[in-house]
XYZ file of C-alpha atoms in Angstrom:
712
model
C -20.086 83.706 -67.410
C -20.773 80.366 -68.295
C -23.111 78.471 -66.440
C -21.440 75.795 -64.234
C -21.509 72.337 -65.834
C -23.952 69.998 -65.002
C -24.240 65.992 -64.906
C -27.159 65.768 -67.015
C -27.191 62.063 -67.806
C -30.566 61.405 -65.733
C -32.274 64.652 -67.166
C -31.070 64.709 -70.775
C -30.364 60.941 -71.232
C -27.388 59.392 -72.381
C -24.437 61.019 -73.786
C -24.527 64.199 -71.529
C -21.097 65.474 -70.656
C -19.615 64.771 -66.896
C -18.372 67.440 -64.843
C -15.046 68.348 -65.448
C -13.901 68.475 -61.964
C -14.723 64.799 -61.535
C -16.495 63.167 -58.645
C -13.168 62.644 -56.642
C -12.313 66.464 -56.818
C -15.935 67.206 -55.423
C -15.406 64.772 -52.283
C -12.064 65.981 -51.262
C -13.843 69.596 -51.389
C -16.583 68.408 -49.375
C -14.100 66.714 -46.789
C -12.000 69.878 -46.570
C -14.643 71.935 -45.786
C -16.097 69.299 -42.953
C -12.550 69.441 -41.617
C -12.198 72.965 -41.504
C -15.669 73.245 -39.821
C -15.726 70.294 -37.519
C -16.182 71.597 -34.035
C -13.587 69.313 -32.843
C -10.386 70.609 -32.656
C -8.345 68.120 -35.030
C -4.499 68.674 -36.425
C -2.562 66.500 -38.934
C 1.121 66.300 -38.308
C 3.786 64.791 -40.976
C 6.170 61.792 -39.886
C 8.481 64.222 -38.457
C 5.273 65.356 -35.658
C 5.395 68.872 -37.534
C 1.957 70.163 -38.181
C 0.596 70.263 -41.839
C -3.106 70.994 -41.197
C -5.302 72.269 -38.268
C -9.183 73.184 -38.275
C -10.468 76.153 -37.087
C -11.541 74.664 -33.637
C -7.944 73.968 -32.867
C -6.532 77.050 -34.066
C -8.903 78.800 -31.545
C -7.599 76.485 -28.805
C -4.086 77.165 -29.871
C -4.445 80.666 -30.104
C -2.644 80.651 -33.776
C -3.575 80.641 -37.139
C -3.083 77.653 -39.178
C -0.247 79.609 -41.231
C 1.366 80.356 -37.769
C 1.718 76.863 -36.913
C 2.659 74.840 -40.057
C 5.661 73.270 -40.003
C 6.134 73.487 -36.254
C 5.831 70.799 -33.690
C 3.760 71.009 -30.658
C 6.659 72.062 -28.284
C 7.627 75.002 -30.607
C 4.251 76.039 -31.005
C 3.610 76.199 -27.450
C 7.125 76.237 -25.102
C 5.450 76.727 -22.002
C 3.285 73.399 -22.159
C 4.876 70.331 -21.444
C 4.144 68.443 -24.622
C 6.804 65.628 -24.240
C 3.889 63.086 -23.636
C 2.090 64.161 -26.858
C 5.539 63.708 -28.712
C 6.107 59.880 -27.624
C 2.339 59.458 -28.327
C 2.995 60.599 -31.810
C 6.213 58.444 -32.754
C 4.188 55.503 -30.846
C 1.324 55.869 -33.842
C 3.883 56.302 -36.422
C 5.997 53.107 -35.102
C 2.558 50.953 -34.487
C 0.026 52.040 -36.611
C -2.816 51.987 -33.629
C -4.512 54.966 -32.158
C -3.901 55.931 -28.969
C -5.479 57.387 -26.334
C -4.929 60.031 -23.629
C -7.092 61.766 -20.903
C -5.938 65.091 -19.135
C -6.915 67.753 -16.579
C -5.648 71.370 -16.262
C -6.008 74.821 -16.993
C -4.825 75.586 -20.806
C -2.633 78.531 -21.302
C -4.118 82.031 -20.606
C -7.222 80.272 -18.646
C -7.928 80.262 -15.106
C -10.776 77.352 -15.225
C -9.561 74.001 -15.186
C -10.648 71.934 -17.879
C -10.458 68.461 -19.309
C -9.980 66.743 -22.560
C -9.508 63.667 -24.324
C -6.719 63.494 -27.055
C -7.039 60.747 -29.654
C -3.765 60.176 -32.050
C -4.735 57.895 -35.022
C -2.785 57.024 -37.893
C -3.191 58.362 -41.635
C -2.508 56.115 -44.265
C -1.586 56.609 -48.018
C -2.872 54.638 -50.668
C -0.221 51.809 -50.112
C -1.768 51.632 -46.412
C 1.799 52.857 -45.061
C 1.551 55.593 -42.076
C 2.514 58.907 -43.829
C 1.118 61.047 -40.730
C -1.110 61.194 -37.857
C -3.997 63.183 -36.798
C -4.994 64.634 -33.357
C -8.463 64.884 -32.305
C -9.339 66.632 -28.948
C -12.470 66.525 -27.152
C -13.731 68.487 -24.192
C -14.685 66.388 -21.480
C -15.034 68.770 -18.851
C -18.378 68.646 -18.021
C -18.253 64.356 -17.718
C -14.823 64.939 -16.131
C -16.698 66.819 -13.157
C -19.768 64.794 -13.396
C -17.503 61.635 -12.693
C -15.386 63.379 -9.913
C -18.947 64.229 -8.207
C -19.823 60.706 -8.505
C -16.685 59.387 -7.094
C -16.799 62.319 -3.972
C -20.428 60.899 -3.384
C -19.262 57.127 -3.676
C -16.295 58.070 -1.138
C -18.703 59.855 1.031
C -21.036 56.691 1.298
C -17.816 54.449 1.873
C -15.889 56.888 4.438
C -18.752 58.698 6.297
C -20.455 56.550 9.155
C -17.965 53.961 9.696
C -18.530 54.161 13.474
C -21.043 55.207 15.666
C -19.609 58.305 17.289
C -20.500 62.124 16.591
C -17.294 63.258 16.577
C -15.591 60.970 14.201
C -18.565 60.984 11.946
C -18.223 64.777 11.793
C -14.425 64.486 10.949
C -15.142 61.683 8.377
C -17.373 64.368 6.816
C -14.905 67.084 6.697
C -12.145 64.672 5.221
C -14.442 63.662 2.408
C -15.078 67.179 1.467
C -11.513 68.451 1.664
C -10.268 65.570 -0.267
C -13.028 66.153 -2.976
C -13.567 69.570 -3.812
C -13.380 72.193 -0.732
C -9.920 73.592 0.442
C -11.252 74.080 4.175
C -13.981 72.609 5.779
C -15.760 73.119 9.002
C -18.219 71.369 10.755
C -20.161 72.834 13.787
C -22.924 71.139 15.718
C -25.683 72.669 18.095
C -24.377 72.631 21.467
C -27.293 70.101 22.531
C -26.288 67.622 20.162
C -22.388 68.150 20.749
C -23.583 67.390 24.654
C -25.496 64.308 23.465
C -28.963 65.734 24.106
C -31.676 66.100 21.817
C -31.691 68.943 19.597
C -32.998 72.089 20.545
C -35.111 73.929 17.857
C -33.408 76.796 16.245
C -34.586 80.225 16.815
C -35.905 82.233 13.986
C -33.852 85.313 15.145
C -31.252 85.608 17.625
C -28.106 84.001 18.409
C -27.254 80.030 17.824
C -24.274 78.662 19.969
C -23.035 76.000 18.133
C -19.900 73.683 18.962
C -16.831 73.517 16.743
C -16.828 69.747 16.110
C -14.389 68.805 13.180
C -12.637 70.712 10.617
C -9.934 69.786 8.205
C -7.950 71.676 5.459
C -5.516 71.216 2.601
C -2.808 72.914 4.358
C -1.411 71.262 7.412
C -2.342 72.518 10.993
C -5.465 73.990 9.372
C -4.153 77.705 9.775
C -7.496 78.804 8.368
C -9.305 77.899 11.454
C -10.184 80.742 14.147
C -11.394 77.895 16.674
C -10.374 74.904 17.725
C -12.282 71.315 17.935
C -14.412 71.622 21.339
C -14.711 75.682 21.125
C -17.709 77.298 21.031
C -18.904 78.730 17.632
C -21.567 81.526 18.010
C -23.578 82.714 15.136
C -24.497 86.118 15.797
C -28.325 87.368 15.028
C -28.506 88.002 11.516
C -25.279 86.590 10.316
C -25.419 84.447 6.861
C -24.514 81.243 9.090
C -27.738 81.996 11.925
C -30.005 82.730 8.449
C -29.126 79.356 7.076
C -29.637 77.794 10.177
C -32.991 79.461 10.804
C -34.334 78.446 7.012
C -32.549 75.366 6.407
C -31.623 76.686 2.948
C -27.918 76.462 1.918
C -25.884 79.853 0.923
C -23.311 80.290 -1.529
C -21.033 83.585 -1.427
C -18.045 85.068 -2.816
C -15.361 86.983 -0.881
C -16.454 90.468 -2.144
C -20.087 89.971 -0.867
C -20.942 92.465 1.839
C -22.193 89.752 4.138
C -19.036 87.516 4.128
C -16.817 90.456 4.702
C -18.837 91.524 7.731
C -19.033 87.748 8.600
C -15.109 87.641 8.750
C -14.512 90.963 10.352
C -16.939 90.214 13.322
C -14.109 87.900 14.620
C -10.899 89.139 14.970
C -9.196 85.905 14.911
C -11.203 85.123 11.867
C -10.360 88.166 10.064
C -6.657 87.357 10.600
C -6.437 83.784 9.556
C -8.915 83.811 6.686
C -9.636 87.115 5.674
C -7.276 87.657 2.832
C -7.291 83.843 1.569
C -10.955 82.764 1.373
C -12.535 83.992 -2.044
C -15.431 81.282 -2.013
C -18.124 80.084 0.921
C -20.549 77.636 1.085
C -22.858 77.203 3.864
C -24.733 74.128 4.179
C -27.301 73.254 7.237
C -26.894 69.496 8.202
C -30.449 68.492 8.740
C -31.976 64.898 9.304
C -35.631 63.740 10.032
C -36.498 67.477 9.529
C -34.174 68.579 12.556
C -31.289 71.051 12.311
C -28.227 69.433 13.962
C -25.624 71.787 12.776
C -23.747 73.694 10.108
C -21.075 72.904 7.700
C -18.949 75.483 5.775
C -16.937 74.939 2.874
C -14.290 77.764 1.856
C -11.970 77.730 -1.036
C -8.505 79.974 -1.372
C -6.120 77.460 -3.369
C -8.772 76.478 -5.814
C -9.062 79.095 -8.131
C -12.404 78.545 -9.534
C -15.241 79.723 -7.005
C -17.995 77.314 -5.988
C -20.347 76.666 -8.461
C -24.096 75.509 -8.327
C -23.029 72.000 -9.189
C -20.733 72.514 -6.164
C -23.539 73.445 -3.918
C -25.635 70.501 -5.180
C -22.744 67.996 -4.584
C -22.147 69.343 -0.866
C -26.046 69.338 -0.407
C -25.892 65.463 -1.317
C -22.980 64.911 1.031
C -24.516 66.651 3.838
C -28.004 64.887 3.353
C -25.894 61.520 3.646
C -23.899 62.757 6.791
C -26.733 64.017 8.518
C -28.313 60.733 8.598
C -25.152 58.960 9.935
C -24.686 62.017 12.400
C -28.191 61.492 13.557
C -27.774 57.570 13.981
C -24.615 58.300 15.898
C -26.141 60.944 18.114
C -29.282 58.806 18.613
C -26.981 55.544 19.653
C -24.863 57.645 21.908
C -27.775 59.111 23.568
C -29.591 55.328 23.840
C -26.227 54.050 24.839
C -25.832 56.850 27.656
C -29.389 56.266 28.831
C -28.967 52.640 29.114
C -25.493 53.394 30.795
C -27.168 55.665 33.162
C -29.680 53.081 33.901
C -27.222 50.663 34.535
C -25.396 52.451 36.683
C -28.242 53.587 38.567
C -29.193 50.166 39.548
C -25.542 49.719 40.665
C -24.239 50.376 44.438
C -23.117 54.001 43.815
C -20.679 53.385 47.272
C -19.889 49.926 48.682
C -20.470 49.425 52.296
C -17.153 49.240 54.479
C -17.406 47.421 57.733
C -15.278 45.859 60.307
C -15.328 42.225 58.308
C -14.161 43.452 54.951
C -11.868 46.105 53.312
C -13.738 46.289 49.628
C -12.535 47.815 46.527
C -14.246 47.405 43.092
C -14.185 48.299 39.640
C -16.984 48.309 36.840
C -16.293 48.695 33.002
C -19.261 48.951 30.866
C -18.975 47.262 27.148
C -17.080 49.235 24.644
C -19.012 51.786 22.539
C -19.349 49.630 19.522
C -22.159 47.285 21.659
C -24.814 48.004 24.044
C -24.301 47.932 27.908
C -24.975 44.177 29.504
C -26.460 43.140 32.571
C -23.098 42.581 35.163
C -23.763 43.724 38.753
C -22.162 43.405 42.010
C -23.163 44.075 45.757
C -21.960 44.421 48.942
C -25.084 43.714 51.836
C -24.465 44.198 55.479
C -26.018 40.903 57.317
C -26.895 40.602 60.940
C -23.761 39.512 63.307
C -21.357 41.659 61.722
C -21.526 39.398 58.896
C -21.335 40.962 55.266
C -22.347 39.129 52.139
C -20.598 39.509 48.491
C -22.513 39.279 45.179
C -21.516 39.166 41.553
C -23.612 38.555 38.658
C -24.050 38.661 35.053
C -27.221 38.774 33.257
C -27.665 36.982 29.514
C -28.096 39.614 26.790
C -27.627 43.377 26.047
C -29.183 46.740 26.302
C -32.209 48.191 28.293
C -33.504 45.029 29.137
C -30.492 43.187 30.405
C -30.087 46.308 32.673
C -33.716 46.168 33.932
C -33.553 42.580 34.434
C -30.100 43.170 36.097
C -31.785 45.548 38.624
C -34.737 43.172 39.667
C -32.361 40.542 40.328
C -30.175 42.846 42.204
C -33.185 43.740 44.260
C -34.410 40.245 44.907
C -30.707 39.136 46.344
C -30.757 42.197 48.677
C -34.449 41.074 49.998
C -33.256 37.477 49.938
C -30.500 38.333 51.770
C -32.227 40.188 54.581
C -34.299 37.237 54.974
C -30.961 35.628 56.024
C -31.269 32.998 53.320
C -28.058 30.511 53.311
C -26.046 30.901 49.574
C -27.355 27.660 48.284
C -30.987 28.325 49.346
C -30.950 32.062 48.068
C -29.933 30.995 44.634
C -32.855 28.489 44.523
C -35.009 31.216 45.033
C -33.479 33.255 42.601
C -33.609 30.879 39.979
C -37.410 30.661 40.697
C -37.457 34.147 40.149
C -35.651 34.220 36.748
C -38.191 31.308 35.588
C -40.798 33.416 36.487
C -39.389 36.551 34.629
C -39.007 34.255 31.529
C -42.466 33.198 31.556
C -43.847 36.847 31.969
C -42.252 37.910 28.788
C -43.188 34.995 26.819
C -43.351 34.467 23.057
C -45.909 37.374 22.494
C -43.642 39.903 24.592
C -40.751 38.764 22.371
C -42.994 39.179 19.219
C -43.776 42.692 20.200
C -40.420 43.812 21.067
C -37.420 42.970 18.899
C -35.291 43.630 21.552
C -36.402 41.178 23.704
C -34.601 37.921 22.427
C -33.955 34.587 24.035
C -34.585 33.298 27.228
C -34.041 35.272 30.728
C -30.982 33.830 31.932
C -28.049 34.567 34.647
C -24.745 33.705 36.465
C -24.520 34.438 40.129
C -21.913 33.972 42.992
C -23.251 34.570 46.696
C -20.768 34.711 49.465
C -21.248 35.258 53.160
C -18.013 36.300 55.240
C -18.301 35.810 59.356
C -15.271 38.185 60.857
C -16.182 36.527 64.344
C -15.195 33.012 63.044
C -13.214 33.981 59.898
C -15.500 31.255 58.037
C -16.741 32.293 54.449
C -19.847 30.481 52.984
C -19.949 30.593 49.028
C -22.492 29.106 46.464
C -22.358 29.774 42.922
C -25.293 29.486 39.792
C -22.634 29.010 36.532
C -20.511 31.765 37.646
C -16.632 31.968 37.106
C -15.032 30.801 40.133
C -13.453 33.193 42.647
C -9.710 33.669 43.683
C -8.425 33.679 46.984
C -4.864 35.371 47.657
C -3.272 34.285 51.339
C -1.267 36.545 53.105
C 1.908 34.978 51.814
C 0.835 35.835 48.061
C -0.176 32.253 47.317
C -3.322 32.580 44.679
C -5.911 29.710 44.236
C -9.223 29.482 42.567
C -11.776 27.935 44.953
C -12.893 24.592 43.778
C -16.908 25.250 44.213
C -19.515 23.472 42.757
C -20.273 25.121 39.293
C -24.353 24.856 39.619
C -26.409 25.550 36.772
C -27.008 29.185 35.700
C -29.809 30.655 37.027
C -33.111 30.097 34.883
C -32.918 26.548 33.974
C -34.766 25.394 36.951
C -34.884 21.969 38.865
C -31.237 21.115 39.407
C -29.508 22.104 42.969
C -27.006 24.618 44.459
C -24.504 23.615 46.664
C -22.577 25.501 49.420
C -19.253 25.405 50.539
C -17.645 26.598 53.637
C -14.078 27.229 54.470
C -12.249 29.298 56.837
C -9.725 32.260 55.804
C -6.892 33.672 57.514
C -6.968 37.430 58.825
C -5.829 39.447 55.807
C -6.855 37.103 53.042
C -8.227 38.772 49.842
C -11.185 37.189 47.977
C -11.478 38.138 44.134
C -14.797 38.089 42.579
C -15.565 39.076 38.968
C -17.396 38.753 35.786
C -16.152 36.406 32.655
C -15.847 39.733 30.835
C -12.417 40.285 32.670
C -11.041 36.865 31.697
C -12.766 35.876 28.439
C -12.541 37.586 25.163
C -13.229 36.034 21.599
C -9.549 35.790 20.843
C -8.312 34.492 24.052
C -9.205 31.333 25.817
C -10.399 31.737 29.255
C -7.201 29.667 30.900
C -5.170 32.218 29.648
C -7.225 35.060 31.376
C -7.327 33.043 34.706
C -3.380 32.768 34.158
C -3.214 36.385 33.620
C -5.501 37.023 36.517
C -3.568 34.854 38.890
C -0.218 36.415 38.153
C -1.766 39.987 38.555
C -3.375 39.116 42.000
C -0.996 40.011 45.050
C -1.825 40.892 48.673
C -1.247 44.467 49.150
C -2.196 47.524 51.471
C -3.994 49.483 48.646
C -6.615 47.670 47.092
C -7.437 50.221 44.597
C -4.168 50.172 43.369
C -4.433 46.337 43.030
C -7.714 46.907 41.306
C -6.114 49.391 38.431
C -3.149 46.482 38.531
C -5.138 43.719 37.614
C -7.419 45.371 34.807
C -3.984 46.873 33.446
C -2.789 43.195 33.193
C -5.622 40.950 31.916
C -7.652 43.324 29.878
C -4.978 43.812 26.947
C -8.009 45.802 25.166
C -11.318 47.312 25.704
C -13.658 44.203 26.251
C -16.709 43.542 24.271
C -18.620 42.681 27.529
C -19.110 44.553 30.639
C -16.129 43.831 33.354
C -16.852 43.761 37.081
C -13.962 43.059 39.720
C -14.473 43.166 43.199
C -11.568 42.878 45.918
C -12.527 42.246 49.516
C -9.709 41.971 52.055
C -10.859 39.836 55.219
C -10.472 41.289 58.813
C -11.029 39.648 62.161
C -12.759 40.773 65.102
C -10.806 40.923 68.463
C -11.740 38.345 70.906
C -12.037 40.696 73.306
C -15.104 42.311 71.415
C -16.913 39.481 71.510
C -18.625 37.466 74.366
C -20.569 34.697 74.624
C -22.523 32.846 77.668
C -24.525 29.570 77.913
C -27.869 30.761 79.408
C -29.671 27.876 81.690
C -33.565 27.160 80.515
C -34.381 28.600 84.102
C -36.420 32.056 84.477
C -34.002 32.800 87.135
C -31.196 33.141 84.686
C -32.843 36.092 83.297
C -31.311 38.270 86.014
C -27.516 36.691 85.695
C -27.877 37.440 81.800
C -28.717 40.966 82.505
C -25.770 41.749 84.883
C -23.652 39.623 82.670
C -24.438 41.738 79.802
C -23.875 45.294 82.040
C -20.649 44.367 83.297
C -19.482 43.858 79.787
C -20.766 46.819 78.544
C -18.997 48.564 81.555
C -15.388 46.867 80.251
C -16.449 48.290 76.785
C -16.889 51.721 78.293
C -20.733 51.686 77.127
C -22.366 52.506 80.154
C -24.812 54.706 78.096
C -26.008 51.403 76.425
C -26.948 49.880 79.751
C -30.474 50.337 80.071
C -31.480 49.305 76.503
C -28.951 46.627 76.517
C -30.691 45.035 79.793
C -34.082 45.645 78.248
C -33.271 44.121 75.349
C -31.411 40.800 76.993
C -34.237 40.411 79.421
C -36.788 40.043 76.665
C -35.014 37.944 74.281
C -33.695 35.907 77.205
C -37.258 35.392 78.784
C -38.676 34.412 75.202
C -35.860 31.824 74.599
C -36.305 30.134 77.925
C -40.348 30.373 77.502
C -40.791 29.542 73.824
C -37.550 28.124 72.660
C -35.455 25.202 73.496
C -31.834 24.688 74.962
C -29.134 25.221 74.379
C -29.594 28.917 74.683
C -26.875 31.249 74.317
C -26.321 35.218 74.613
C -23.479 36.666 72.237
C -22.954 40.299 72.299
C -20.312 42.020 69.606
C -19.090 45.378 69.731
C -17.672 46.848 66.468
C -19.307 49.159 64.417
C -22.513 48.770 66.247
C -23.795 46.922 69.552
C -24.912 43.493 68.624
C -26.863 41.471 71.155
C -27.742 37.943 69.918
C -30.118 35.275 71.657
C -29.840 31.800 70.116
C -31.604 28.493 71.106
C -32.636 24.988 69.108
C -36.046 26.027 68.301
C -37.233 26.829 64.966
C -40.116 28.751 65.585
C -39.348 32.547 65.045
C -41.166 35.388 66.671
C -43.334 38.120 65.619
C -43.904 41.979 66.165
C -47.557 42.353 66.946
C -50.068 44.912 68.709
C -51.092 44.050 72.163
C -54.499 44.810 73.179
C -55.383 46.945 76.062
C -56.128 43.975 78.275
C -53.437 41.768 77.034
C -50.802 40.598 79.680
C -48.129 39.887 77.138
C -47.093 41.016 73.532
C -45.389 44.196 74.157
C -41.558 42.973 74.750
C -40.792 42.617 70.877
C -42.431 45.899 70.614
C -40.036 47.598 73.303
C -36.980 45.738 71.902
C -37.960 47.539 68.390
C -38.246 50.850 70.112
C -34.670 50.887 71.880
C -32.793 49.279 69.024
C -31.608 50.441 65.664
C -32.565 47.182 63.656
C -33.806 43.682 64.904
C -34.480 40.560 63.168
C -33.880 36.757 63.353
C -32.448 34.328 61.264
C -32.608 30.299 61.077
C -29.148 28.537 61.719
C -28.128 24.905 61.337
C -28.917 24.378 65.100
C -32.128 26.522 65.249
C -32.657 30.233 65.432
C -30.768 33.569 66.486
C -32.568 36.402 67.389
C -30.667 39.853 66.890
C -30.606 43.477 67.784
C -28.393 46.317 66.602
C -27.689 49.597 68.757
C -26.103 52.398 67.435
C -23.107 53.448 69.266
C -21.889 57.104 70.220
C -19.127 58.546 68.026
C -15.823 57.984 69.497
C -12.961 60.911 70.224
C -10.647 60.210 67.374
């Protein structure tokens, strides 16, 4: 055999013979071998879209040899595949001479795993530059596709999970993201303590764990795979895969043939009937945040043919890690909100006092779940002389601080009311208290406590109604005006001096007194009822005026007002207090003028005894005579005329002695040899309550005696 020719120009010098095949033939051979051995599937088609050549990678993909495919179109090579789009792309390249790109995702013929590939169809030009054929190169981009898909799912999780501070809604968002991303059925089960809003209880290393189904989603309508409904108890038996995941805090991945999954499926008849024959792959991931287990998430597949891979498990764990923070934030917010709400409700009256003076109904609505609770409060305070006080207030700010301030102000109002201060004087004292509270906090406290911001401030309205005279005295400190509904249905907002809000200091408050007909309806409320961000306060007042009406059922009126005025849940606390006035019958009140003469004491005792007999209260005669004798004697001895004795019989028996002196008596302990000082001590022992109050004309000493229960 002859040796192959060599190019000897460089070795032998000039004149050596050249390779008979020539450089162009060698290049063509190399290109042919390169084309055949490329790891990327490549094929060449003529102008009729019929295959001319295909490399080894393409023949493996298509499952046919080059000879079998030569001269055929794609549709003829594989009739079961929809190659119409590729035919269109080939014609487009032949027409325009420009490369086109197409990305596809699906299962190739004979394969069960989904794949992704990118197709480049490029023109092949002849020596003249004309397009004589097209080439198709196919790149397997399955890994890149799933990587992008996982990033998309993670991005969706970041955007869609945790949009609210509601635990249940956050769990539902987690399930929705997982089902739309890579799972066919997802369940979210939280620890029973977490579902209740309590602190997470430690997961026992052994033993059953009680969970609560919080959310579930499926690619099938109605979640036919579910064996439980949201809210049902989902127990994890000891030794079950779910119990181990909770105890260890490590995720688990199973296939349908695994004995543990078969045992878990068969442990529940409902689960066996619903999922036993469809679920082929399961992932169980613990929901953990701050090192604490909050619950468990199950990912299942039955429609997607692929089983869960390690990459799927990593994706699920990443989603759960992000969702766990959102669930924990929602749980902590719910717990704190519930604590603040419980504190606020504990500081508000649980049951309003009902009396012969007023019939009262109320509504209190805390702010919406998206905000912290406010500092609105209300109260009904029984006073001496059958009178009753109504209070409504609103502390500036939100949260625990506002609730605590509200509790302090409500306590202060009750204390000042017991001192029998007039409404304007009570607000003045309350204003001083708010100023002191603000000074106590100061800049240092606010700097140490981020939740304490701004100055302490509040608005308040204080009203006192007397059922004997049917007169009502009101004063307000920057609060919204009250409304009065007369018996004929006329609604008017009382024109009270507005007064400054509490906490400004140095500005006066004015009280207004007016007479109310029996059966009038007084409506006190806070600005959360009538004022919203998208509605002017005048519009709210108009809606309130239209909703108020005289009615026998005050509870129904409260509901009607809230339904008409609150078009949506308020961002502020809402307080509504309705009070219908009553008047004491004239025969239940008796008043006598008492001369400033010691001899009038006996007359006063006799008049009181006769009146008790008329009221059929003979059992109260002895105690009442003692009280009248002591109080009238003190008024004659230490007071100034005119002196009046008044008896009131309603829920209790009230005895009042008034005079023109401003000196108030006080209870003291008499010594052994003292001749006096025991009178008020006896009065305090035979009466239920006693006290004194200042009036515009002097003072009034009063006592109350409990009356025996009457037969119905």
